[in-house]
Amino acid sequence: MPQVGEIWEGYKATEFVIMIDGTESPGVTKVTGLNEGMYDTVEQPDGGGFRIHKISSSKVKFDTLVIERRVDGSPEDQRWQDWWRSTFYLSENRSLGSRVRKSGQIIKRDNGVPVLAFMFFDGWIKSSKFTDLEAGSDGFLTQTIEIEHEGLERIPAA
């Protein structure tokens, strides 16, 4: 508990890890889309008037998780590629998509100690793309992975 007059310093947005299937995914440099959910809103006009009432539609939506990671030739590259391939049956002639769904966690650490975590449920890879290849550039080859999911929940850090 904070003491009277004590100042709490906010967490920096660095030092985090993503875990999928209980395995840390090294090389992740950015995660966006940490949205705990939002309700759709239905606008209901007032008959004969100019007023519009906003009503909850009871449909909950979640932002797409966007993961940026460095491509480094490690086994992690193969794990992401395997999930991508299994999600979309790239080796088979089917059009069903999103076959393999996985749950995972994004764990925020502060000085090595977990302080906050988000759990996503039943995620599947929506897209996988890479940075442009450019001669003379000193940038890293980065993969951007978009994950659709069935929900994101803030959970106690373990």
mmCIF file of C-alpha atoms in Angstrom:
data_model
loop_
_atom_site.group_PDB
_atom_site.id
_atom_site.type_symbol
_atom_site.label_atom_id
_atom_site.label_comp_id
_atom_site.label_asym_id
_atom_site.label_seq_id
_atom_site.Cartn_x
_atom_site.Cartn_y
_atom_site.Cartn_z
ATOM 1 C CA MET A 1 0.000 0.000 0.000
ATOM 2 C CA PRO A 2 1.265 3.496 -0.777
ATOM 3 C CA GLN A 3 2.205 5.644 2.161
ATOM 4 C CA VAL A 4 0.927 9.209 2.539
ATOM 5 C CA GLY A 5 2.892 11.409 0.151
ATOM 6 C CA GLU A 6 4.520 8.449 -1.606
ATOM 7 C CA ILE A 7 4.883 8.733 -5.381
ATOM 8 C CA TRP A 8 4.376 5.710 -7.609
ATOM 9 C CA GLU A 9 6.361 5.610 -10.824
ATOM 10 C CA GLY A 10 4.539 4.300 -13.879
ATOM 11 C CA TYR A 11 5.793 1.193 -15.642
ATOM 12 C CA LYS A 12 7.834 1.668 -18.768
ATOM 13 C CA ALA A 13 6.476 -0.003 -21.910
ATOM 14 C CA THR A 14 9.628 -2.105 -22.231
ATOM 15 C CA GLU A 15 10.610 -5.461 -20.748
ATOM 16 C CA PHE A 16 7.875 -7.850 -21.804
ATOM 17 C CA VAL A 17 7.573 -11.321 -23.237
ATOM 18 C CA ILE A 18 4.929 -13.183 -25.191
ATOM 19 C CA MET A 19 4.262 -16.828 -24.364
ATOM 20 C CA ILE A 20 2.424 -19.225 -26.660
ATOM 21 C CA ASP A 21 1.927 -22.881 -25.746
ATOM 22 C CA GLY A 22 3.851 -22.180 -22.525
ATOM 23 C CA THR A 23 7.000 -21.208 -24.449
ATOM 24 C CA GLU A 24 8.519 -17.718 -24.450
ATOM 25 C CA SER A 25 8.884 -16.173 -27.864
ATOM 26 C CA PRO A 26 12.196 -14.327 -27.991
ATOM 27 C CA GLY A 27 12.806 -11.517 -30.427
ATOM 28 C CA VAL A 28 9.399 -9.881 -29.996
ATOM 29 C CA THR A 29 9.994 -6.123 -30.096
ATOM 30 C CA LYS A 30 6.449 -4.733 -30.073
ATOM 31 C CA VAL A 31 2.893 -5.783 -29.193
ATOM 32 C CA THR A 32 -0.136 -3.641 -30.042
ATOM 33 C CA GLY A 33 -3.858 -4.262 -29.677
ATOM 34 C CA LEU A 34 -3.967 -4.805 -25.913
ATOM 35 C CA ASN A 35 -7.661 -3.977 -25.670
ATOM 36 C CA GLU A 36 -9.764 -5.604 -22.939
ATOM 37 C CA GLY A 37 -12.821 -5.327 -25.156
ATOM 38 C CA MET A 38 -15.415 -2.849 -26.287
ATOM 39 C CA TYR A 39 -19.135 -2.954 -26.872
ATOM 40 C CA ASP A 40 -20.645 -2.058 -30.196
ATOM 41 C CA THR A 41 -22.964 0.913 -29.930
ATOM 42 C CA VAL A 42 -26.341 1.167 -31.633
ATOM 43 C CA GLU A 43 -27.671 4.659 -32.272
ATOM 44 C CA GLN A 44 -31.424 4.876 -31.687
ATOM 45 C CA PRO A 45 -33.032 8.081 -33.026
ATOM 46 C CA ASP A 46 -35.792 9.622 -30.934
ATOM 47 C CA GLY A 47 -38.976 9.516 -33.060
ATOM 48 C CA GLY A 48 -39.947 13.026 -34.158
ATOM 49 C CA GLY A 49 -36.978 14.634 -32.432
ATOM 50 C CA PHE A 50 -33.355 15.403 -33.117
ATOM 51 C CA ARG A 51 -31.974 13.460 -30.214
ATOM 52 C CA ILE A 52 -30.108 10.186 -30.681
ATOM 53 C CA HIS A 53 -29.793 7.693 -27.833
ATOM 54 C CA LYS A 54 -26.780 5.424 -27.731
ATOM 55 C CA ILE A 55 -27.536 1.867 -26.697
ATOM 56 C CA SER A 56 -25.145 -1.000 -26.038
ATOM 57 C CA SER A 57 -25.566 -3.716 -28.624
ATOM 58 C CA SER A 58 -24.195 -6.375 -26.236
ATOM 59 C CA LYS A 59 -21.678 -7.413 -28.914
ATOM 60 C CA VAL A 60 -18.148 -7.353 -27.526
ATOM 61 C CA LYS A 61 -15.255 -6.790 -29.938
ATOM 62 C CA PHE A 62 -11.500 -7.047 -29.432
ATOM 63 C CA ASP A 63 -8.668 -5.379 -31.324
ATOM 64 C CA THR A 64 -6.332 -7.499 -33.403
ATOM 65 C CA LEU A 65 -3.062 -8.289 -31.628
ATOM 66 C CA VAL A 66 -0.109 -7.170 -33.720
ATOM 67 C CA ILE A 67 3.244 -8.747 -32.891
ATOM 68 C CA GLU A 68 6.506 -7.463 -34.324
ATOM 69 C CA ARG A 69 9.533 -9.702 -34.075
ATOM 70 C CA ARG A 70 13.020 -9.875 -35.484
ATOM 71 C CA VAL A 71 13.740 -12.694 -37.882
ATOM 72 C CA ASP A 72 16.965 -14.311 -36.697
ATOM 73 C CA GLY A 73 17.127 -17.898 -38.000
ATOM 74 C CA SER A 74 16.358 -19.345 -34.550
ATOM 75 C CA PRO A 75 13.876 -22.202 -33.967
ATOM 76 C CA GLU A 76 11.363 -19.448 -33.128
ATOM 77 C CA ASP A 77 11.164 -18.554 -36.831
ATOM 78 C CA GLN A 78 10.049 -22.120 -37.548
ATOM 79 C CA ARG A 79 7.468 -22.138 -34.715
ATOM 80 C CA TRP A 80 5.725 -19.036 -36.154
ATOM 81 C CA GLN A 81 5.922 -20.442 -39.683
ATOM 82 C CA ASP A 82 4.452 -23.776 -38.538
ATOM 83 C CA TRP A 83 1.512 -21.997 -36.848
ATOM 84 C CA TRP A 84 0.949 -19.916 -39.988
ATOM 85 C CA ARG A 85 0.996 -22.997 -42.245
ATOM 86 C CA SER A 86 -1.269 -25.069 -40.005
ATOM 87 C CA THR A 87 -3.741 -22.211 -39.644
ATOM 88 C CA PHE A 88 -4.322 -21.899 -43.353
ATOM 89 C CA TYR A 89 -3.692 -25.438 -44.611
ATOM 90 C CA LEU A 90 -1.049 -24.073 -46.964
ATOM 91 C CA SER A 91 -0.057 -27.609 -47.877
ATOM 92 C CA GLU A 92 -3.620 -28.716 -48.688
ATOM 93 C CA ASN A 93 -6.303 -27.606 -51.133
ATOM 94 C CA ARG A 94 -8.871 -26.372 -48.607
ATOM 95 C CA SER A 95 -10.474 -23.012 -48.068
ATOM 96 C CA LEU A 96 -11.632 -23.416 -44.458
ATOM 97 C CA GLY A 97 -8.846 -21.453 -42.723
ATOM 98 C CA SER A 98 -8.117 -20.796 -39.038
ATOM 99 C CA ARG A 99 -7.819 -24.467 -38.123
ATOM 100 C CA VAL A 100 -5.232 -24.146 -35.374
ATOM 101 C CA ARG A 101 -6.123 -21.769 -32.573
ATOM 102 C CA LYS A 102 -3.794 -21.092 -29.688
ATOM 103 C CA SER A 103 -3.995 -19.194 -26.446
ATOM 104 C CA GLY A 104 -1.126 -17.209 -25.021
ATOM 105 C CA GLN A 105 0.025 -14.533 -22.636
ATOM 106 C CA ILE A 106 1.733 -11.187 -22.889
ATOM 107 C CA ILE A 107 3.651 -10.676 -19.659
ATOM 108 C CA LYS A 108 4.897 -7.220 -18.645
ATOM 109 C CA ARG A 109 7.903 -7.293 -16.344
ATOM 110 C CA ASP A 110 9.493 -4.562 -14.245
ATOM 111 C CA ASN A 111 13.125 -5.181 -13.257
ATOM 112 C CA GLY A 112 12.629 -8.846 -14.158
ATOM 113 C CA VAL A 113 9.524 -9.278 -11.974
ATOM 114 C CA PRO A 114 6.141 -9.962 -13.636
ATOM 115 C CA VAL A 115 3.775 -7.085 -12.793
ATOM 116 C CA LEU A 116 0.978 -7.385 -15.353
ATOM 117 C CA ALA A 117 -0.229 -10.020 -17.775
ATOM 118 C CA PHE A 118 -2.790 -10.347 -20.544
ATOM 119 C CA MET A 119 -4.186 -13.697 -21.668
ATOM 120 C CA PHE A 120 -5.603 -14.058 -25.171
ATOM 121 C CA PHE A 121 -7.873 -16.947 -26.074
ATOM 122 C CA ASP A 122 -8.310 -19.046 -29.222
ATOM 123 C CA GLY A 123 -6.037 -16.930 -31.415
ATOM 124 C CA TRP A 124 -5.194 -17.576 -35.035
ATOM 125 C CA ILE A 125 -2.797 -15.857 -37.380
ATOM 126 C CA LYS A 126 -4.638 -13.457 -39.669
ATOM 127 C CA SER A 127 -1.559 -12.296 -41.568
ATOM 128 C CA SER A 128 2.204 -12.553 -41.607
ATOM 129 C CA LYS A 129 4.340 -10.037 -43.458
ATOM 130 C CA PHE A 130 7.938 -8.928 -43.538
ATOM 131 C CA THR A 131 9.751 -5.616 -43.876
ATOM 132 C CA ASP A 132 11.009 -4.656 -47.291
ATOM 133 C CA LEU A 133 14.419 -5.883 -48.371
ATOM 134 C CA GLU A 134 16.577 -2.874 -49.175
ATOM 135 C CA ALA A 135 20.215 -2.835 -50.279
ATOM 136 C CA GLY A 136 22.294 -0.448 -48.202
ATOM 137 C CA SER A 137 19.869 -0.468 -45.269
ATOM 138 C CA ASP A 138 21.111 -1.095 -41.743
ATOM 139 C CA GLY A 139 17.691 -2.143 -40.395
ATOM 140 C CA PHE A 140 16.702 -5.583 -39.193
ATOM 141 C CA LEU A 141 14.422 -7.956 -41.063
ATOM 142 C CA THR A 142 11.173 -7.779 -39.088
ATOM 143 C CA GLN A 143 8.083 -9.988 -39.232
ATOM 144 C CA THR A 144 4.697 -8.470 -38.377
ATOM 145 C CA ILE A 145 2.086 -11.021 -37.304
ATOM 146 C CA GLU A 146 -1.579 -10.160 -36.831
ATOM 147 C CA ILE A 147 -3.483 -12.449 -34.471
ATOM 148 C CA GLU A 148 -7.262 -12.484 -34.263
ATOM 149 C CA HIS A 149 -8.621 -13.937 -31.051
ATOM 150 C CA GLU A 150 -11.768 -14.623 -29.061
ATOM 151 C CA GLY A 151 -10.887 -12.407 -26.100
ATOM 152 C CA LEU A 152 -8.200 -10.692 -24.086
ATOM 153 C CA GLU A 153 -8.254 -10.682 -20.305
ATOM 154 C CA ARG A 154 -5.979 -8.939 -17.838
ATOM 155 C CA ILE A 155 -4.858 -11.489 -15.277
ATOM 156 C CA PRO A 156 -2.701 -11.338 -12.134
ATOM 157 C CA ALA A 157 0.992 -11.536 -12.960
ATOM 158 C CA ALA A 158 2.437 -14.888 -11.959
#
